[in-house]
Every structure is written in C-alpha cells, then in structure tokens.
XYZ file of C-alpha atoms in Angstrom:
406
model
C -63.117 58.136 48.677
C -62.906 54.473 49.489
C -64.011 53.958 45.478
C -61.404 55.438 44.920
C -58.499 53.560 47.043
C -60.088 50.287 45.562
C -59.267 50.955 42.100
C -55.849 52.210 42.630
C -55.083 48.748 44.441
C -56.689 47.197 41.692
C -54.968 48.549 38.650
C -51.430 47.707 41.294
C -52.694 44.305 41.329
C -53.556 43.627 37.826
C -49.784 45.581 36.745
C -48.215 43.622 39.196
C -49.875 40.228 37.964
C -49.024 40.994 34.410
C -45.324 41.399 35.465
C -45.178 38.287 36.571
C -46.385 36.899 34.153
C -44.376 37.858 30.832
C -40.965 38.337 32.347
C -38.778 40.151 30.200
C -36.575 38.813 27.148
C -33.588 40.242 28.453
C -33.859 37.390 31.415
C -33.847 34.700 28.935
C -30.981 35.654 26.817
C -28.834 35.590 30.222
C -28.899 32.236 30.488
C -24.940 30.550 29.812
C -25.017 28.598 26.443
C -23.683 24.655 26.921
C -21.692 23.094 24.478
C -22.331 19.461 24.918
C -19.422 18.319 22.756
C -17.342 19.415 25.577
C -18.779 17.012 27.729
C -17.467 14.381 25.479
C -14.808 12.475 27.475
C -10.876 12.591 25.491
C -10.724 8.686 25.031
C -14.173 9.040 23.031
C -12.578 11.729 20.988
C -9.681 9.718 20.544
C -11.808 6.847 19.442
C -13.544 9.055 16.829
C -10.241 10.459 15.627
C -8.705 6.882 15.003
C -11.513 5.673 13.289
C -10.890 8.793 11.039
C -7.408 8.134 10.566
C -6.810 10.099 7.275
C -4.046 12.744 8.088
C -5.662 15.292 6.005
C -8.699 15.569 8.029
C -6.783 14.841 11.577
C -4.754 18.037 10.666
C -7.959 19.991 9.842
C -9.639 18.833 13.003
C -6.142 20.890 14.827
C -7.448 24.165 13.738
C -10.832 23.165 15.168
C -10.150 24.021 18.999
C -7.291 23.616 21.471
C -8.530 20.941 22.775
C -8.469 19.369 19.615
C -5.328 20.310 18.824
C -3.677 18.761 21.875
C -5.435 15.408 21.177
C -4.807 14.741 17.677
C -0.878 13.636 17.970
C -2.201 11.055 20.498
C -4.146 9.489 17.857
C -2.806 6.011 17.175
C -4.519 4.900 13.511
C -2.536 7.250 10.875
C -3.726 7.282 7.232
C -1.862 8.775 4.677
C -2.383 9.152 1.216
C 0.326 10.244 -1.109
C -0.830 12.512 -4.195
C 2.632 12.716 -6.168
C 6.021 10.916 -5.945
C 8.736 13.245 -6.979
C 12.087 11.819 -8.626
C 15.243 13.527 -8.020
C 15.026 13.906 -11.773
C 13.716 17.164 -12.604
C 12.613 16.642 -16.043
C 10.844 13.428 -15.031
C 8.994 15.093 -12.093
C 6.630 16.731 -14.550
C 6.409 13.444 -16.795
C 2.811 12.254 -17.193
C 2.217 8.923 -15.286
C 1.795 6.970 -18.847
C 5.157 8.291 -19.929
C 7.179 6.644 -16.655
C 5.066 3.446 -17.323
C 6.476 3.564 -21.246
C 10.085 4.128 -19.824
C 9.873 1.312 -17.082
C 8.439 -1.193 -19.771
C 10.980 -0.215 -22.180
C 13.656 -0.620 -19.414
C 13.026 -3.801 -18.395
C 12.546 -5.152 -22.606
C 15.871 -3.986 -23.172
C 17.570 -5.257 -20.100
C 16.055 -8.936 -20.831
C 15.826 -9.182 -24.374
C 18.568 -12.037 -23.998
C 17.246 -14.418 -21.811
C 17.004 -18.025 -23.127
C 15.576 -21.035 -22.005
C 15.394 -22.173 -18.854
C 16.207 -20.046 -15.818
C 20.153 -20.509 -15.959
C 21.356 -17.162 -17.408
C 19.052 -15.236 -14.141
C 22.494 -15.284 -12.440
C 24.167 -13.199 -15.216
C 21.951 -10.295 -15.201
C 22.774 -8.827 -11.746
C 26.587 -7.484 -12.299
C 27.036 -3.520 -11.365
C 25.722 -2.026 -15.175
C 22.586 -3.651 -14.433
C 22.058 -2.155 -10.962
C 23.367 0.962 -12.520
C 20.338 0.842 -14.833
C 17.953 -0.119 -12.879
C 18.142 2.876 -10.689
C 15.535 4.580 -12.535
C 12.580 2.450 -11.959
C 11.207 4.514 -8.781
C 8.510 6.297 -11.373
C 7.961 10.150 -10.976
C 4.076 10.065 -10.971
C 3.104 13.762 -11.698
C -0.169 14.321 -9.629
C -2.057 17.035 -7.774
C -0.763 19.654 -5.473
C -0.978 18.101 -1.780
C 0.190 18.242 1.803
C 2.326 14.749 1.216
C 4.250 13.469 -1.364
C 7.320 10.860 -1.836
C 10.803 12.478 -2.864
C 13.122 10.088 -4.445
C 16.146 12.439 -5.012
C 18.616 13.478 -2.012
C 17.578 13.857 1.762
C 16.038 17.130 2.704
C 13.966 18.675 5.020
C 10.756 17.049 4.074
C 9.727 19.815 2.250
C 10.020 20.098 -1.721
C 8.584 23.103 -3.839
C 7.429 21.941 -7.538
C 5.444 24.486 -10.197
C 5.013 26.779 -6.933
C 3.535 24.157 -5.071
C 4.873 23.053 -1.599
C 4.801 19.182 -1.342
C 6.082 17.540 2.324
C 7.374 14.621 2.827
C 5.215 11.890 4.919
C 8.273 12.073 7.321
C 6.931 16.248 7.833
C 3.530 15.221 8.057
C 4.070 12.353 10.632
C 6.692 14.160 12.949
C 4.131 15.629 15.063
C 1.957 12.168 15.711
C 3.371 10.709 18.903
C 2.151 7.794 19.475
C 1.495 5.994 15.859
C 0.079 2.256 16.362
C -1.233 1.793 12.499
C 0.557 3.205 9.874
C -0.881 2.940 6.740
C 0.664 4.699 3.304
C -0.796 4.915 -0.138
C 0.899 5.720 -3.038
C -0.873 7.179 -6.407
C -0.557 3.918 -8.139
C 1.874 1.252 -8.781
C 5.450 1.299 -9.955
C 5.305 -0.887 -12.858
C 3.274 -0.831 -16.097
C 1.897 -3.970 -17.251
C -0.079 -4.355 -20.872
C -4.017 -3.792 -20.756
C -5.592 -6.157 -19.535
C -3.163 -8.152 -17.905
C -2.640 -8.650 -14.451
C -0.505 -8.151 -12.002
C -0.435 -8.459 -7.970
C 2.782 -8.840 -5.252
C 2.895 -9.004 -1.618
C 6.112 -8.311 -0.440
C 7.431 -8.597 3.915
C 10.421 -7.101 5.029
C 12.583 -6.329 8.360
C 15.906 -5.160 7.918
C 16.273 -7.453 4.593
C 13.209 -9.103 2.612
C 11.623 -12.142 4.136
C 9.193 -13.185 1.813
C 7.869 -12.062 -1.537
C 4.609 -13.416 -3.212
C 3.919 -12.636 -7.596
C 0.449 -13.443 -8.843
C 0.317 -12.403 -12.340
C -1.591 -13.616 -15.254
C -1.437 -12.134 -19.618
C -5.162 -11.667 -19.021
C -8.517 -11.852 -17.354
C -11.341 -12.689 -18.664
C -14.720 -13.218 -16.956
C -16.387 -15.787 -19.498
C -15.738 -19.166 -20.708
C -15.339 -18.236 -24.202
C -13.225 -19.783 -26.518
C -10.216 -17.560 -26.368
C -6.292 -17.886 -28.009
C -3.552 -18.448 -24.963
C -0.327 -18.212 -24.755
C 0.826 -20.980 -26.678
C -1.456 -20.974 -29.545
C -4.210 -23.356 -28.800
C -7.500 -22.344 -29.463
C -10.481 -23.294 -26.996
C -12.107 -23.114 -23.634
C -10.389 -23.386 -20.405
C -11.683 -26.996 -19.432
C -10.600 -27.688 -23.215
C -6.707 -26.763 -22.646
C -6.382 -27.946 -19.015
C -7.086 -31.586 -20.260
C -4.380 -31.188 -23.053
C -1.872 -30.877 -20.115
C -2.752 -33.154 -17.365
C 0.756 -33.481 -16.335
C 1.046 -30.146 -15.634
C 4.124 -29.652 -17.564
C 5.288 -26.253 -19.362
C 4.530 -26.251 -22.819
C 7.354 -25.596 -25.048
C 6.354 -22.603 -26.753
C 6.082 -21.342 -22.879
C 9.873 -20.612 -23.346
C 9.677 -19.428 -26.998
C 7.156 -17.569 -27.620
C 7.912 -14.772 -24.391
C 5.884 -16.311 -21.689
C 8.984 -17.352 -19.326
C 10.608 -13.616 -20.558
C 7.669 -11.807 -18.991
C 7.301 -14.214 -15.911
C 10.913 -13.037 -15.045
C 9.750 -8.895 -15.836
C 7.391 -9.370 -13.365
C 9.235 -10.630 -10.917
C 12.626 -8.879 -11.059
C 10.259 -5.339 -11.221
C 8.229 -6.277 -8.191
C 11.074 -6.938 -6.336
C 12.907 -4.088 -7.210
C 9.904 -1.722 -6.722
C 9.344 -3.240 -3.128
C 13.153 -2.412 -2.244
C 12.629 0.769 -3.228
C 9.732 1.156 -0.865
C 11.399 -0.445 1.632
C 14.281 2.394 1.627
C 12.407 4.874 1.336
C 10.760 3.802 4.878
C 13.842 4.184 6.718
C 13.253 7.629 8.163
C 9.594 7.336 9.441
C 10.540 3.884 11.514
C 12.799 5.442 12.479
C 11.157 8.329 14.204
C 8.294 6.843 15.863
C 9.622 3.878 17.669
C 5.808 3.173 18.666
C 4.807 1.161 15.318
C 3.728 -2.170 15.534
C 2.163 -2.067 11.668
C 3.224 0.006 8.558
C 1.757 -0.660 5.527
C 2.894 0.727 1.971
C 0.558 0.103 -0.806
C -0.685 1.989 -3.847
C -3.851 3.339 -5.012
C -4.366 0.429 -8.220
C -4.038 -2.443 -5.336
C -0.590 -3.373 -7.749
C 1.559 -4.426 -4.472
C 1.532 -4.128 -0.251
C 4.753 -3.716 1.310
C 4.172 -5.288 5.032
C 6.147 -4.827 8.503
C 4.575 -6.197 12.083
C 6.214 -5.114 15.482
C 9.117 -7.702 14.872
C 10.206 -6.845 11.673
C 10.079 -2.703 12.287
C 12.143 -3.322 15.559
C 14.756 -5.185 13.149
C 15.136 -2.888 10.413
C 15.665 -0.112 14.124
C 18.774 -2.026 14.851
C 20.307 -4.042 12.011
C 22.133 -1.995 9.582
C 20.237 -1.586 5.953
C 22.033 -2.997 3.078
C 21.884 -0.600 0.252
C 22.155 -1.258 -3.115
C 25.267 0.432 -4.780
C 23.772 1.621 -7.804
C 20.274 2.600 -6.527
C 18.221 4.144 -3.577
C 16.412 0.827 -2.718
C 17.586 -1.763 -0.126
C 19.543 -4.414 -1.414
C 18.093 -7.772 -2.382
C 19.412 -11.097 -0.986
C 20.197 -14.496 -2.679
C 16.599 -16.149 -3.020
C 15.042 -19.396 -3.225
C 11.761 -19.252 -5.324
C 9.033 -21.112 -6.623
C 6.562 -21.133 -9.881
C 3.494 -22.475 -10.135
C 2.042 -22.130 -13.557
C -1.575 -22.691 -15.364
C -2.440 -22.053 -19.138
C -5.918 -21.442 -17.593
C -7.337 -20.747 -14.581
C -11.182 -20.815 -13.902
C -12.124 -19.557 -10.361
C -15.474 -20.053 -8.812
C -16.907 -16.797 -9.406
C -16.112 -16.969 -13.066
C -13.110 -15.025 -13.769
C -10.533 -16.965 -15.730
C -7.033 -16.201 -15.749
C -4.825 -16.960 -18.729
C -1.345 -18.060 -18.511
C -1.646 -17.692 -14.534
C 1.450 -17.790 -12.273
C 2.727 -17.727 -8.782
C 5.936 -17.012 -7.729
C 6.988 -17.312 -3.916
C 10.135 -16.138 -2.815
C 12.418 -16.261 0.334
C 15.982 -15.964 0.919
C 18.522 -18.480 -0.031
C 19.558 -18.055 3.867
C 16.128 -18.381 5.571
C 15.861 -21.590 7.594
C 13.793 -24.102 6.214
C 10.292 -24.682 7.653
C 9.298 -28.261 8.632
C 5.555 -27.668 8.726
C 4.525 -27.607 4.894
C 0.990 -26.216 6.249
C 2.208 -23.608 7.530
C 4.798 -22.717 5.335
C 2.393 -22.596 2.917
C -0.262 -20.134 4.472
C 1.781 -17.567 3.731
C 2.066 -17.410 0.406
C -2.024 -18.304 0.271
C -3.240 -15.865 2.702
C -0.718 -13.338 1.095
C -3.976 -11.654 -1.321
C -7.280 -10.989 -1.229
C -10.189 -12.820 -2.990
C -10.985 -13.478 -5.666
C -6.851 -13.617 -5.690
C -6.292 -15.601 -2.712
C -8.322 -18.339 -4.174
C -6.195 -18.244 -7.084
C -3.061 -18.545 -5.399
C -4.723 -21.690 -3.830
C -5.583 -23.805 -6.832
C -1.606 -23.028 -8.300
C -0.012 -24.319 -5.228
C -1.426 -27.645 -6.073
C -0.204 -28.038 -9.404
C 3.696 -28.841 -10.297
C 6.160 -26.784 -8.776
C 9.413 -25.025 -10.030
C 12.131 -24.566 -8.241
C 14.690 -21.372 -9.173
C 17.835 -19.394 -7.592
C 18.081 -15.722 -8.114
C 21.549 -13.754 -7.004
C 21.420 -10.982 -4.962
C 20.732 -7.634 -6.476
C-alpha cells in the first residue's frame, strides 16, 4: 500500500517538474512586440528628413505612417528636381531637347548677325521687335513623366496633363511644406545651347530686380598644352600666345573674325534665361514667406539663380517689372565689365581658349568703395576649377560696357 502512494507522488512530482520546466509556446508569443523606431524622438526624425531633402522621397516617406505624415511639412531642407519644362507651346512641348537648343542658337545668330565693332550698336538691339522675339527662349525640354515640372504657358492650377501624363507644378508640390528654410530647384539642363566643346557658366542674384550677374565662358577646353589654333589664327602653345600680347590688348581679328559676336550671345542669353527664372519664381516666394535661400539651377551646372533672406523679402514687397513682350522679369540698365584671355592655363591643367568674364550690375547700383570686396563677388561667384579662373581674368585689362534695359 504505502509502495504504492510513493509512486503516485512520484510520477506528480516528476509531471509537475517537467511543467515547469518547458512552459508552453503559446506564453511566449503573448509577449507585446516593440517598435523601437517609435522611440525615436520627432526632432531626430526631422533631422533625418532634412538631410533627405529630395521631395520625391519626403512625399513617399507620408504614406509610411501618420506620424510620418504629420512631420514631413515641418521639414525645413526642400529638394526638388524638375524632370520636364513645358512651354505654353504645344508643338514645342514634345520637341526633343537638341531641337530647342538648334532653335535658341539659331535665334540668337539671326538677331545679332549685325553687330559691328566695338560695343556701340548694344543699345540698338533692345526696341519692342526684339523683346517680341526673344520671348521664345524659355526651351520646352521634353523629359520623363514626373511629379514636378515647370509650365511656361498661362497660370493654372499647378497641374498640367501631357501624352496622358499628369505633371505638377513645383508650386503643387511645395504647397503643403510649411515651414521651407532651403529651397533648392533643379532644372533638366540649361536654357541655352552652346557648340561642343565650348564652355559656358553664369551666376546670376536677384531681389525684386537683378543685382549682379557673373559670365565665364570660353570657345573651348582643353586639358593639355598642345599646340592648338585660337581664335585669332595663331598657331602654338598657351605660354607661346600669352607673350605675343603682353599688353593685354584685344587682338583685332577679336572683332572680325566672331569672337566679340559670341561674347555678346552669351551674355544677352544668360541674362535673359535668368529673368526668365526669376519670373517664374514669383508664386513659390510668394507662398512660403519662411525662405531665407532659394536656389534655381540646372542639371548641366550651365547657371545658379541665387536669393538670401534679403533679396526674397524684396521681390515679397516691391512690385516685379515684367517685360512686355515676354514672361521673364525685366532687365535694368547695366554697367558691365570684360576681362578677356586668348589662353588660359589653370593649375590643374585645363586650358581655356579665348576665356572671358563678364560682371554685371545695374547702371543704378551705388558704387562700392572697397575694391576687395567688390570684387569677391564676382570671384567667389563659381566653383573650382572655375573660380580660379575667374581669378587670374580679373587681373588682366578691363572693359568697360553699357547695356539698355531689356
């Protein structure tokens, strides 16, 4: 009998133990789940989400969570990258980018074909046909269906529908960012078509009007000292054809042979293709009042349209001068100056034929006493090896020219 009792407590005991020890799964799987990215405090988040920037992603982070969603238009850094500008041309909406390259170049050969030596007849190619012409230089850059693109035609909603493809405006893709900081916008590539090989680079400032405007262009770049052919005909190496003009005088052929023609194409298109960026900024300073940088560049580095805190709040309560003819801000009376080198060798090599440098300001803008300083700007106005470049010109003669408003 008591045999018996002891085995029954026994086999109790050992069930018991067992049990104990191997709980069952079902236990485990009751525990809550944490998700740690929660803990994650919102000014992190927001740190994270500026150093993104890129409006594409910052609207596919929205759909991510609530939480998300309600953080995102706090987000101070805005990137956006423009994938098509749209012309209130129809026909030239579908145009292949080479095509409204062809037509700008041809524009611009046709409407300077006249000019003579010096600089004198610049004042006679502003009257109201020539505005009237030059309406069309805004290029409709056909590109790939995206959620922002540029419309140069009449106002709208923000919202354009091309081949079956919706397009917005940035203005639609920015009106739900509250508190922009940085704005940053990049078009598909440059304005103005320039032969290959040749370069061109401008820097442009503007508040309600333009302040300043800085050219760097050269007929080529070459990244040897070879002997090579420039501009004028002489044959040799850089060192070669920077002794034969010690003075720093432009050569002769400089106005006969279509160097000073294309000097005055490049500048005349920059500045045209910066007023027309300048316009078509109107609506998005407007709407967030909270700006203290836009930037308006392109995707080939061509030319950077610039506006600090100052400037914005200027262009918010000065009335924009438009040009009669065209959907770009007018430009002023100007005061520029040339700089000009058959050859430029920088340090790391690259050489740069027929260089030039063009800095402009208003006729109207008070003079600057400090020659250091007014010169920074026009040297700190690209970056290397460019900068460098624009360096070495300012110390060589300068040019002095008058341009009417336009």
């Amino acid at each position: 009998m008591s045999s018996v009792v002891r085995a029954d407590l026994s086999s109790f005991t050992s069930s018991h133990t067992s049990s104990r020890v191997h709980p069952e799964p079902a236990m485990a799987e009751e525990l809550p789940a944490v998700d740690h990215f929660d803990r994650l405090p919102d000014p992190l988040l927001l740190l994270v989400f500026n150093k993104v920037a890129d409006v594409k992603s910052l609207g596919r982070f929205c759909v991510v969570s609530r939480r998300f969603h309600s953080l995102v238009p706090q987000v101070g850094n805005v990137f956006v990258r423009v994938d098509c500008v749209i012309s209130d041309d129809d026909s030239s909406s579908h145009s292949s980018p080479d095509k409204s390259r062809s037509s700008i170049s041809s524009l611009f050969k046709a409407v300077f074909s006249s000019i003579g030596k010096p600089f004198q007849a610049l004042g006679q190619l502003f009257g109201p046909k020539r505005s009237a012409s030059m309406a069309s230089v805004p290029s409709a850059v056909h590109g790939h269906s995206s959620s922002a693109s540029l419309s140069m035609g009449a106002e709208n909603d923000g919202e354009l529908d091309q081949g079956g493809v919706t397009h917005h405006s940035p203005t639609q893709v920015l009106k739900n960012f509250n508190e922009i900081q940085f704005l940053r916008i990049e078009l598909p590539s440059g304005e103005l078509g320039i032969d290959d090989g040749a370069l061109l680079r401008w820097r442009a400032d503007f508040g309600s009007t333009l302040d300043s405007c800085v050219i760097l262009g050269a007929s080529s770049v070459i990244h040897s000292e070879s002997s090579a052919v420039f501009e004028d005909g002489f044959e040799g190496s850089c060192s070669n054809y920077n002794t034969a003009d010690e003075n720093g005088n432009l050569p002769e052929s400089f106005y006969s042979n279509g160097g000073l023609k294309l000097r005055v194409v490049w500048t005349i298109s920059s500045l045209i293709a910066a007023s027309a960026r300048h316009y078509l900024l109107q609506p998005i300073i407007q709407e967030h009042k909270t700006v203290d940088s836009l930037v308006l560049t392109d995707a080939d580095g061509q030319g950077i349209l610039c506006m600090n805190r100052d400037q914005l709040d200027e262009l918010r309560t000065k009335p924009l001068s438009v040009s009669s003819a065209s959907k770009r801000t007018l430009v002023p009376a100007l005061n520029m100056r040339l700089w000009y080198a058959p050859c430029l060798e920088l340090p790391n090599g690259m050489v740069l034929k027929g260089a030039t440098l063009v800095a402009i300001r208003p006729s109207e803008h008070p003079a600057v006493k400090n020659e250091v300083s007014e010169g920074s700007w026009i040297s700190s106005a690209f970056e290397e090896p460019y900068g460098t470049a624009a360096k070495m010109l300012v110390k060589r003669r300068t040019y002095c020219l008058e341009m009417n408003s336009f």
